[in-house]
Amino acid sequence: MKLGRVVGTVVSTINTPDFDNRTLLLCDLLDPSGKPAGGYLIAVDTVGAGAGETVLILDEGNSARQVLNAPGAPIRTVIVGIVDAVEEGPQPA
Amino acid sequence: MKLGRVVGTVVSTINTPDFDNRTLLLCDLLDPSGKPAGGYLIAVDTVGAGAGETVLILDEGNSARQVLNAPGAPIRTVIVGIVDAVEEGPQPA
Amino acid sequence: MKLGRVVGTVVSTINTPDFDNRTLLLCDLLDPSGKPAGGYLIAVDTVGAGAGETVLILDEGNSARQVLNAPGAPIRTVIVGIVDAVEEGPQPA
Amino acid sequence: MKLGRVVGTVVSTINTPDFDNRTLLLCDLLDPSGKPAGGYLIAVDTVGAGAGETVLILDEGNSARQVLNAPGAPIRTVIVGIVDAVEEGPQPA
Amino acid sequence: MKLGRVVGTVVSTINTPDFDNRTLLLCDLLDPSGKPAGGYLIAVDTVGAGAGETVLILDEGNSARQVLNAPGAPIRTVIVGIVDAVEEGPQPA
């Protein structure tokens, strides 16, 4: 998984029915300190993320289909969480 | 998913039957502002995209096979939508 | 898919039986104008491609196994076509 | 697989239930000499790795689901081992 | 597939049982001329490769599981052959 920041929404009128009622968010990829790392992904929102929020992006088709409970959907990338913090540690177990 | 712009068609005379009657479009990858990002993909068209149009490219084999309803096709990349706009937002839910 | 140019053959004496009688071609990756893009892939030939020819490379395991009709083969990359031309267009539908 | 070093923990309050009770570790990717190679991955811990430890990162969804014994989990990246050493060799068999 | 050169062995004491008795080789990725291309992969050996040898690396989970005859193993990258030569050609069929 990677860290991203929501920066926009993609509006697309012609597409497959599987994307109906799903928000496609444009997310800048971030480095661990929260600065843009120089790339982006378009991900399906599953957590109600808003502009400016730091999110956890999962970029694997089977995972995306599981999260959306849509076994036949053509999808690869989803936002699975809003990130509250990146903390130092943990200490070794 | 990534943003792309259709810039051409790939003509190939020797290939597997699964590509018969399918248009292979050459798409420049774009950054979020619509400028070329420095790479490209060859994708199967599913939406009737034309030269110069901004499209949504999905690069995962299982997704591509779903979109084309072709479970056994050797394919990885499809165009799933024409992009009308990339808007700021959304506001946090 | 990506464009490539066949530049050589890889000779390997110790490998799994699935590669017996299969030619492993070394292909430079190309940009859309046909110039080397700075990387390469080793792909299994399925079309009788020869040195110097521009080819269509498909880099996904399930696709490669489909093309070769070899469901259990350990393979990821195949050449699926010889490219005749990259044309401008198409016009929007 | 790649070498990584644990540098932090990602705290995320909204996510799918599959991540409950799982620690998400932020890992810098390393070059073979142990220096940061310039990227990172967020991986699910399976070995009790602590900050500063060098780990073996496996970045493939089906593998991650196997390691966690969670066939339906939306996950792609796991830490599968703590690295003790990278040794020269082996000598040819 | 990619060309690599075996440069070391990764020693890891905590990992999943699937890696017991398997050698994890550190391989520099090579360009077609045999020079380091600037990256590396950690691969499971299946051919008895030794330090300094040029090898054929296959980086796909399903392929790796096939080669090892281990359908449930968490693994993505294997060495499938030792490379004897990279030859010019072939001539077009």
Short mmCIF file of C-alpha atoms in Angstrom, two decimals:
data_model
loop_
_atom_site.label_atom_id
_atom_site.label_comp_id
_atom_site.label_asym_id
_atom_site.label_seq_id
_atom_site.Cartn_x
_atom_site.Cartn_y
_atom_site.Cartn_z
CA MET A 1 0.00 0.00 0.00
CA LYS A 2 0.93 3.58 -0.52
CA LEU A 3 0.05 6.93 1.00
CA GLY A 4 -1.93 9.37 -1.13
CA ARG A 5 -3.70 12.68 -0.87
CA VAL A 6 -7.08 13.30 -2.45
CA VAL A 7 -6.81 16.19 -4.88
CA GLY A 8 -9.80 15.82 -7.16
CA THR A 9 -12.61 13.82 -8.72
CA VAL A 10 -12.63 12.29 -12.18
CA VAL A 11 -15.85 12.80 -14.15
CA SER A 12 -16.39 10.26 -16.89
CA THR A 13 -19.68 9.86 -18.78
CA ILE A 14 -18.95 6.78 -20.82
CA ASN A 15 -17.86 3.77 -18.87
CA THR A 16 -18.83 0.31 -17.69
CA PRO A 17 -21.89 -0.04 -15.39
CA ASP A 18 -19.66 -1.28 -12.58
CA PHE A 19 -18.58 2.28 -11.89
CA ASP A 20 -22.12 3.67 -11.52
CA ASN A 21 -22.49 5.47 -8.19
CA ARG A 22 -18.82 5.10 -7.40
CA THR A 23 -16.63 8.14 -6.91
CA LEU A 24 -13.31 8.09 -8.72
CA LEU A 25 -10.81 10.12 -6.74
CA LEU A 26 -7.61 11.54 -8.10
CA CYS A 27 -4.88 10.99 -5.51
CA ASP A 28 -1.35 12.31 -5.51
CA LEU A 29 1.08 9.71 -4.21
CA LEU A 30 2.95 10.90 -1.12
CA ASP A 31 6.29 10.16 0.43
CA PRO A 32 6.27 9.11 4.11
CA SER A 33 6.61 12.73 5.24
CA GLY A 34 3.43 13.68 3.40
CA LYS A 35 5.00 15.47 0.46
CA PRO A 36 3.99 14.61 -3.12
CA ALA A 37 6.24 11.83 -4.43
CA GLY A 38 5.67 12.62 -8.08
CA GLY A 39 2.92 10.33 -9.32
CA TYR A 40 -0.81 9.75 -8.95
CA LEU A 41 -3.48 7.08 -9.06
CA ILE A 42 -7.21 7.21 -9.75
CA ALA A 43 -8.89 5.16 -7.03
CA VAL A 44 -12.45 4.18 -6.13
CA ASP A 45 -13.44 5.68 -2.80
CA THR A 46 -14.72 3.29 -0.11
CA VAL A 47 -14.38 5.47 2.99
CA GLY A 48 -15.92 8.86 2.14
CA ALA A 49 -12.56 10.59 1.71
CA GLY A 50 -12.54 14.30 0.95
CA ALA A 51 -10.17 16.69 -0.74
CA GLY A 52 -6.92 17.21 1.12
CA GLU A 53 -7.19 14.08 3.23
CA THR A 54 -4.33 11.61 3.44
CA VAL A 55 -5.46 8.14 2.47
CA LEU A 56 -4.24 4.58 2.26
CA ILE A 57 -4.33 3.33 -1.32
CA LEU A 58 -4.44 -0.34 -2.23
CA ASP A 59 -3.52 -1.07 -5.84
CA GLU A 60 -4.41 -4.70 -6.58
CA GLY A 61 -7.42 -5.93 -8.51
CA ASN A 62 -8.44 -8.87 -6.33
CA SER A 63 -8.20 -6.70 -3.22
CA ALA A 64 -10.25 -3.96 -4.81
CA ARG A 65 -12.97 -6.40 -5.80
CA GLN A 66 -13.05 -7.79 -2.23
CA VAL A 67 -13.38 -4.36 -0.65
CA LEU A 68 -16.26 -3.45 -2.94
CA ASN A 69 -17.88 -6.90 -2.65
CA ALA A 70 -18.00 -6.92 -6.44
CA PRO A 71 -16.34 -10.13 -7.68
CA GLY A 72 -16.79 -9.29 -11.34
CA ALA A 73 -15.94 -5.60 -11.34
CA PRO A 74 -13.17 -4.26 -13.55
CA ILE A 75 -11.28 -2.39 -10.90
CA ARG A 76 -7.77 -2.30 -9.56
CA THR A 77 -7.31 0.58 -7.11
CA VAL A 78 -9.27 1.52 -3.98
CA ILE A 79 -8.92 3.84 -1.02
CA VAL A 80 -9.17 1.62 2.05
CA GLY A 81 -8.57 4.08 4.89
CA ILE A 82 -8.03 7.65 5.96
CA VAL A 83 -4.62 8.05 7.58
CA ASP A 84 -4.55 9.73 10.99
CA ALA A 85 -0.83 9.58 11.58
CA VAL A 86 2.43 7.98 10.60
CA GLU A 87 4.18 7.27 13.91
CA GLU A 88 7.75 6.35 14.67
CA GLY A 89 8.32 2.79 15.73
CA PRO A 90 7.19 0.21 16.71
CA GLN A 91 9.88 -1.06 19.06
CA PRO A 92 11.05 -4.61 18.23
CA ALA A 93 8.74 -7.32 19.69
CA MET B 1 -6.35 3.73 -13.09
CA LYS B 2 -4.52 6.35 -15.04
CA LEU B 3 -5.39 9.18 -17.39
CA GLY B 4 -4.35 8.84 -21.02
CA ARG B 5 -4.81 10.55 -24.35
CA VAL B 6 -5.47 8.61 -27.54
CA VAL B 7 -2.75 9.40 -30.04
CA GLY B 8 -2.90 6.56 -32.54
CA THR B 9 -3.88 3.06 -33.58
CA VAL B 10 -1.61 0.04 -33.64
CA VAL B 11 -1.91 -2.11 -36.78
CA SER B 12 -0.76 -5.68 -36.31
CA THR B 13 -1.36 -8.44 -38.86
CA ILE B 14 -0.13 -11.46 -36.95
CA ASN B 15 -1.69 -11.99 -33.60
CA THR B 16 -4.01 -14.19 -31.58
CA PRO B 17 -7.68 -14.45 -32.69
CA ASP B 18 -8.80 -12.79 -29.46
CA PHE B 19 -7.81 -9.42 -30.91
CA ASP B 20 -9.89 -9.77 -34.10
CA ASN B 21 -12.23 -6.79 -34.50
CA ARG B 22 -10.70 -5.02 -31.53
CA THR B 23 -9.03 -1.65 -31.92
CA LEU B 24 -5.68 -1.27 -30.23
CA LEU B 25 -5.20 2.36 -29.27
CA LEU B 26 -1.89 3.97 -28.49
CA CYS B 27 -2.38 6.23 -25.48
CA ASP B 28 0.06 8.68 -23.97
CA LEU B 29 -0.11 8.64 -20.19
CA LEU B 30 -1.06 12.02 -18.75
CA ASP B 31 -0.44 13.83 -15.51
CA PRO B 32 -3.52 15.17 -13.67
CA SER B 33 -3.28 18.50 -15.51
CA GLY B 34 -3.55 16.75 -18.88
CA LYS B 35 0.08 17.02 -19.94
CA PRO B 36 2.00 13.96 -21.17
CA ALA B 37 3.66 12.24 -18.21
CA GLY B 38 6.30 10.49 -20.26
CA GLY B 39 5.05 6.97 -20.96
CA TYR B 40 2.38 5.18 -22.96
CA LEU B 41 0.22 2.08 -23.03
CA ILE B 42 -1.46 0.17 -25.84
CA ALA B 43 -5.04 -0.47 -24.77
CA VAL B 44 -8.09 -2.18 -26.22
CA ASP B 45 -10.86 0.31 -26.84
CA THR B 46 -14.26 -0.40 -25.26
CA VAL B 47 -15.89 3.03 -25.52
CA GLY B 48 -15.35 4.27 -29.08
CA ALA B 49 -12.59 6.69 -28.12
CA GLY B 50 -11.09 8.89 -30.82
CA ALA B 51 -7.78 10.64 -31.34
CA GLY B 52 -7.15 13.45 -28.92
CA GLU B 53 -9.69 12.34 -26.34
CA THR B 54 -8.74 11.96 -22.69
CA VAL B 55 -9.52 8.49 -21.45
CA LEU B 56 -9.50 6.38 -18.31
CA ILE B 57 -7.11 3.44 -18.66
CA LEU B 58 -7.38 0.29 -16.56
CA ASP B 59 -4.26 -1.85 -16.60
CA GLU B 60 -5.10 -5.22 -15.02
CA GLY B 61 -5.74 -8.48 -16.83
CA ASN B 62 -8.73 -9.75 -14.87
CA SER B 63 -10.43 -6.37 -15.18
CA ALA B 64 -9.77 -6.23 -18.90
CA ARG B 65 -11.24 -9.68 -19.41
CA GLN B 66 -14.35 -8.68 -17.42
CA VAL B 67 -14.91 -5.51 -19.43
CA LEU B 68 -14.67 -7.41 -22.70
CA ASN B 69 -16.69 -10.37 -21.41
CA ALA B 70 -13.87 -12.57 -22.67
CA PRO B 71 -12.72 -14.81 -19.78
CA GLY B 72 -9.99 -16.47 -21.79
CA ALA B 73 -8.57 -13.52 -23.68
CA PRO B 74 -4.91 -12.62 -23.42
CA ILE B 75 -5.36 -8.99 -22.56
CA ARG B 76 -4.26 -6.66 -19.81
CA THR B 77 -5.15 -3.06 -20.66
CA VAL B 78 -8.49 -1.47 -21.63
CA ILE B 79 -9.97 1.98 -22.01
CA VAL B 80 -13.01 2.05 -19.72
CA GLY B 81 -14.21 5.63 -20.08
CA ILE B 82 -13.84 8.99 -21.75
CA VAL B 83 -12.93 11.66 -19.22
CA ASP B 84 -15.08 14.80 -19.22
CA ALA B 85 -13.33 16.63 -16.43
CA VAL B 86 -11.02 16.36 -13.47
CA GLU B 87 -12.65 18.50 -10.78
CA GLU B 88 -11.33 19.82 -7.49
CA GLY B 89 -12.70 18.16 -4.41
CA PRO B 90 -14.73 16.40 -3.10
CA GLN B 91 -15.22 17.99 0.29
CA PRO B 92 -14.69 15.57 3.21
CA ALA B 93 -17.80 13.47 3.97
CA MET C 1 0.75 -3.79 -23.99
CA LYS C 2 3.98 -2.26 -25.12
CA LEU C 3 5.94 -1.96 -28.32
CA GLY C 4 9.25 -3.79 -28.55
CA ARG C 5 11.95 -4.65 -31.05
CA VAL C 6 13.51 -8.10 -31.21
CA VAL C 7 17.25 -7.77 -30.70
CA GLY C 8 18.38 -11.24 -29.69
CA THR C 9 17.73 -14.71 -28.36
CA VAL C 10 18.40 -15.91 -24.83
CA VAL C 11 20.09 -19.32 -24.60
CA SER C 12 19.54 -21.08 -21.29
CA THR C 13 20.46 -24.73 -20.68
CA ILE C 14 18.99 -25.25 -17.23
CA ASN C 15 15.36 -24.42 -16.90
CA THR C 16 11.91 -25.83 -16.33
CA PRO C 17 10.46 -28.22 -18.98
CA ASP C 18 7.75 -25.71 -19.84
CA PHE C 19 10.28 -23.73 -21.86
CA ASP C 20 11.38 -26.66 -24.04
CA ASN C 21 11.01 -25.79 -27.72
CA ARG C 22 10.10 -22.22 -26.93
CA THR C 23 12.23 -19.35 -28.17
CA LEU C 24 13.04 -16.67 -25.63
CA LEU C 25 13.47 -13.37 -27.43
CA LEU C 26 15.26 -10.36 -26.01
CA CYS C 27 13.21 -7.29 -26.89
CA ASP C 28 14.12 -3.64 -26.41
CA LEU C 29 11.12 -1.64 -25.30
CA LEU C 30 10.28 1.15 -27.75
CA ASP C 31 8.61 4.52 -27.50
CA PRO C 32 5.69 5.15 -29.89
CA SER C 33 8.05 6.57 -32.54
CA GLY C 34 10.04 3.32 -32.61
CA LYS C 35 13.08 4.50 -30.68
CA PRO C 36 14.42 2.47 -27.73
CA ALA C 37 12.73 3.65 -24.53
CA GLY C 38 15.46 2.39 -22.23
CA GLY C 39 14.39 -1.02 -20.97
CA TYR C 40 13.90 -4.57 -22.20
CA LEU C 41 11.89 -7.71 -21.61
CA ILE C 42 12.57 -11.36 -22.35
CA ALA C 43 9.44 -12.74 -23.99
CA VAL C 44 8.31 -16.09 -25.36
CA ASP C 45 7.74 -15.88 -29.10
CA THR C 46 4.32 -16.97 -30.41
CA VAL C 47 4.39 -15.40 -33.87
CA GLY C 48 7.73 -16.29 -35.46
CA ALA C 49 9.23 -12.86 -34.92
CA GLY C 50 12.73 -12.18 -36.22
CA ALA C 51 15.53 -9.81 -35.33
CA GLY C 52 14.73 -6.18 -35.99
CA GLU C 53 10.98 -6.63 -36.16
CA THR C 54 8.67 -4.43 -34.11
CA VAL C 55 6.40 -6.51 -31.93
CA LEU C 56 3.51 -6.21 -29.54
CA ILE C 57 4.50 -7.45 -26.07
CA LEU C 58 1.97 -8.60 -23.49
CA ASP C 59 3.34 -8.79 -19.97
CA GLU C 60 0.81 -10.63 -17.79
CA GLY C 61 1.00 -14.21 -16.61
CA ASN C 62 -2.59 -15.30 -17.17
CA SER C 63 -2.54 -13.83 -20.66
CA ALA C 64 0.73 -15.54 -21.48
CA ARG C 65 -0.61 -18.90 -20.33
CA GLN C 66 -3.74 -18.41 -22.48
CA VAL C 67 -1.77 -17.55 -25.60
CA LEU C 68 0.42 -20.62 -25.19
CA ASN C 69 -2.53 -22.85 -24.19
CA ALA C 70 -0.40 -23.89 -21.22
CA PRO C 71 -2.45 -23.34 -18.04
CA GLY C 72 0.31 -24.50 -15.72
CA ALA C 73 3.32 -22.87 -17.34
CA PRO C 74 5.52 -20.50 -15.38
CA ILE C 75 5.49 -17.64 -17.83
CA ARG C 76 4.62 -13.97 -17.77
CA THR C 77 5.61 -12.30 -21.05
CA VAL C 78 4.74 -13.18 -24.65
CA ILE C 79 4.98 -11.60 -28.07
CA VAL C 80 1.44 -11.58 -29.45
CA GLY C 81 1.86 -9.78 -32.76
CA ILE C 82 4.18 -8.20 -35.28
CA VAL C 83 3.45 -4.50 -35.65
CA ASP C 84 2.92 -3.23 -39.19
CA ALA C 85 2.28 0.40 -38.37
CA VAL C 86 1.33 2.87 -35.70
CA GLU C 87 -1.19 5.18 -37.38
CA GLU C 88 -2.57 8.53 -36.34
CA GLY C 89 -6.15 8.50 -35.19
CA PRO C 90 -8.80 7.14 -34.98
CA GLN C 91 -11.28 9.96 -35.31
CA PRO C 92 -13.81 10.11 -32.43
CA ALA C 93 -16.75 7.74 -32.92
CA MET D 1 11.05 -9.82 -2.79
CA LYS D 2 12.78 -6.72 -1.64
CA LEU D 3 14.72 -5.60 1.39
CA GLY D 4 13.17 -2.94 3.62
CA ARG D 5 13.72 -1.22 6.92
CA VAL D 6 10.88 -0.55 9.35
CA VAL D 7 10.66 3.16 10.00
CA GLY D 8 7.17 3.69 11.35
CA THR D 9 3.58 2.64 11.87
CA VAL D 10 0.58 3.87 9.93
CA VAL D 11 -2.45 4.75 12.05
CA SER D 12 -5.74 4.66 10.16
CA THR D 13 -9.15 4.86 11.85
CA ILE D 14 -11.43 4.18 8.90
CA ASN D 15 -10.73 1.03 7.01
CA THR D 16 -12.04 -2.41 6.17
CA PRO D 17 -12.45 -4.93 9.01
CA ASP D 18 -9.77 -7.15 7.51
CA PHE D 19 -7.12 -4.82 8.91
CA ASP D 20 -8.39 -4.97 12.52
CA ASN D 21 -5.59 -6.02 14.87
CA ARG D 22 -3.03 -5.90 12.11
CA THR D 23 -0.07 -3.54 12.30
CA LEU D 24 0.68 -1.55 9.18
CA LEU D 25 4.39 -0.84 9.03
CA LEU D 26 6.00 1.85 6.96
CA CYS D 27 9.14 0.40 5.41
CA ASP D 28 11.83 2.20 3.46
CA LEU D 29 13.03 0.10 0.55
CA LEU D 30 16.75 -0.68 0.77
CA ASP D 31 19.47 -1.43 -1.70
CA PRO D 32 21.49 -4.63 -1.11
CA SER D 33 24.03 -2.75 1.03
CA GLY D 34 21.30 -1.64 3.41
CA LYS D 35 21.02 1.97 2.30
CA PRO D 36 17.63 3.52 1.44
CA ALA D 37 16.90 2.99 -2.26
CA GLY D 38 14.43 5.84 -2.52
CA GLY D 39 10.96 4.38 -2.12
CA TYR D 40 8.73 2.82 0.52
CA LEU D 41 5.89 0.36 1.01
CA ILE D 42 3.26 0.00 3.70
CA ALA D 43 3.19 -3.67 4.67
CA VAL D 44 1.25 -5.82 7.13
CA ASP D 45 3.54 -7.23 9.78
CA THR D 46 3.55 -11.02 10.25
CA VAL D 47 6.78 -11.46 12.20
CA GLY D 48 6.77 -8.91 15.02
CA ALA D 49 9.23 -6.59 13.32
CA GLY D 50 10.34 -3.46 15.15
CA ALA D 51 11.65 -0.07 14.16
CA GLY D 52 15.07 -0.16 12.56
CA GLU D 53 14.99 -3.83 11.68
CA THR D 54 15.78 -5.02 8.16
CA VAL D 55 12.95 -7.07 6.75
CA LEU D 56 12.00 -9.15 3.74
CA ILE D 57 8.99 -7.63 1.97
CA LEU D 58 6.73 -9.65 -0.31
CA ASP D 59 4.53 -7.52 -2.55
CA GLU D 60 1.91 -9.78 -4.16
CA GLY D 61 -1.72 -10.12 -3.17
CA ASN D 62 -2.13 -13.89 -3.36
CA SER D 63 1.06 -14.36 -1.34
CA ALA D 64 -0.07 -11.88 1.28
CA ARG D 65 -3.42 -13.61 1.66
CA GLN D 66 -1.65 -16.98 2.07
CA VAL D 67 0.70 -15.71 4.76
CA LEU D 68 -2.19 -14.23 6.74
CA ASN D 69 -4.44 -17.26 6.10
CA ALA D 70 -7.08 -14.76 5.00
CA PRO D 71 -8.30 -15.79 1.52
CA GLY D 72 -10.68 -12.86 1.18
CA ALA D 73 -8.59 -10.07 2.61
CA PRO D 74 -7.84 -6.97 0.57
CA ILE D 75 -4.11 -6.97 1.02
CA ARG D 76 -1.06 -6.94 -1.19
CA THR D 77 2.10 -6.45 0.85
CA VAL D 78 3.46 -8.36 3.87
CA ILE D 79 6.65 -8.60 5.85
CA VAL D 80 7.63 -12.28 5.77
CA GLY D 81 10.95 -12.30 7.60
CA ILE D 82 13.55 -10.37 9.54
CA VAL D 83 16.85 -10.33 7.68
CA ASP D 84 19.92 -11.41 9.65
CA ALA D 85 22.49 -11.00 6.92
CA VAL D 86 23.08 -10.69 3.22
CA GLU D 87 26.05 -12.96 2.53
CA GLU D 88 28.29 -13.24 -0.48
CA GLY D 89 27.80 -16.30 -2.59
CA PRO D 90 26.71 -19.05 -2.89
CA GLN D 91 29.37 -20.84 -4.91
CA PRO D 92 27.99 -22.46 -8.10
CA ALA D 93 26.46 -25.92 -7.48
CA MET E 1 11.52 -12.15 -17.62
CA LYS E 2 14.68 -10.31 -16.83
CA LEU E 3 18.37 -11.07 -16.72
CA GLY E 4 20.07 -11.06 -13.33
CA ARG E 5 23.38 -11.93 -11.74
CA VAL E 6 23.61 -13.77 -8.44
CA VAL E 7 25.53 -11.64 -5.96
CA GLY E 8 24.58 -13.03 -2.57
CA THR E 9 22.33 -15.01 -0.27
CA VAL E 10 19.74 -13.58 2.10
CA VAL E 11 19.74 -15.12 5.58
CA SER E 12 16.46 -14.72 7.42
CA THR E 13 15.63 -16.57 10.66
CA ILE E 14 12.00 -15.61 11.09
CA ASN E 15 9.78 -16.40 8.17
CA THR E 16 6.95 -18.56 6.98
CA PRO E 17 7.53 -22.35 6.77
CA ASP E 18 7.16 -22.24 3.00
CA PHE E 19 10.70 -20.90 2.74
CA ASP E 20 12.31 -23.71 4.75
CA ASN E 21 15.12 -25.33 2.78
CA ARG E 22 14.83 -22.78 0.01
CA THR E 23 17.76 -20.53 -0.85
CA LEU E 24 16.96 -16.87 -1.28
CA LEU E 25 19.40 -15.37 -3.75
CA LEU E 26 20.12 -11.69 -4.10
CA CYS E 27 20.32 -10.89 -7.82
CA ASP E 28 21.38 -7.67 -9.47
CA LEU E 29 19.23 -6.92 -12.49
CA LEU E 30 21.27 -6.69 -15.69
CA ASP E 31 20.91 -4.90 -18.97
CA PRO E 32 21.13 -7.06 -22.13
CA SER E 33 24.91 -6.54 -22.33
CA GLY E 34 25.36 -8.02 -18.85
CA LYS E 35 26.01 -4.79 -16.95
CA PRO E 36 24.06 -3.97 -13.77
CA ALA E 37 20.90 -2.07 -14.68
CA GLY E 38 20.49 -0.47 -11.28
CA GLY E 39 18.04 -2.63 -9.33
CA TYR E 40 17.82 -6.03 -7.68
CA LEU E 41 15.39 -8.79 -6.76
CA ILE E 42 15.48 -11.48 -4.10
CA ALA E 43 14.52 -14.73 -5.81
CA VAL E 44 14.07 -18.35 -4.77
CA ASP E 45 16.63 -20.56 -6.48
CA THR E 46 15.32 -23.52 -8.47
CA VAL E 47 18.38 -24.35 -10.58
CA GLY E 48 21.37 -24.43 -8.24
CA ALA E 49 22.70 -21.07 -9.33
CA GLY E 50 25.94 -19.81 -7.83
CA ALA E 51 27.52 -16.44 -7.23
CA GLY E 52 28.45 -14.59 -10.39
CA GLU E 53 26.23 -16.61 -12.68
CA THR E 54 23.82 -14.90 -15.06
CA VAL E 55 20.29 -16.12 -14.52
CA LEU E 56 16.79 -15.80 -15.92
CA ILE E 57 14.45 -14.30 -13.32
CA LEU E 58 10.68 -14.74 -13.45
CA ASP E 59 8.77 -12.30 -11.29
CA GLU E 60 5.13 -13.44 -11.07
CA GLY E 61 3.48 -15.22 -8.19
CA ASN E 62 1.50 -17.86 -10.06
CA SER E 63 4.55 -18.77 -12.11
CA ALA E 64 6.72 -19.04 -9.02
CA ARG E 65 4.22 -21.33 -7.32
CA GLN E 66 4.09 -23.54 -10.43
CA VAL E 67 7.87 -23.86 -10.67
CA LEU E 68 8.12 -24.84 -7.01
CA ASN E 69 5.05 -27.10 -7.19
CA ALA E 70 3.78 -25.25 -4.13
CA PRO E 71 0.27 -23.97 -4.89
CA GLY E 72 -0.14 -22.25 -1.54
CA ALA E 73 3.30 -20.74 -1.10
CA PRO E 74 3.70 -17.00 -0.56
CA ILE E 75 6.25 -16.40 -3.25
CA ARG E 76 6.59 -14.16 -6.27
CA THR E 77 10.08 -14.41 -7.75
CA VAL E 78 12.11 -17.43 -8.91
CA ILE E 79 15.24 -18.14 -10.86
CA VAL E 80 14.18 -20.43 -13.71
CA GLY E 81 17.40 -20.84 -15.67
CA ILE E 82 21.09 -20.14 -15.95
CA VAL E 83 21.84 -18.07 -19.03
CA ASP E 84 24.54 -19.39 -21.36
CA ALA E 85 24.41 -16.64 -23.95
CA VAL E 86 22.40 -13.81 -25.39
CA GLU E 87 22.73 -14.20 -29.15
CA GLU E 88 21.94 -11.85 -31.98
CA GLY E 89 18.91 -12.73 -34.02
CA PRO E 90 16.86 -14.76 -34.82
CA GLN E 91 16.32 -13.98 -38.49
CA PRO E 92 12.64 -13.38 -39.37
CA ALA E 93 10.67 -16.64 -39.92
#
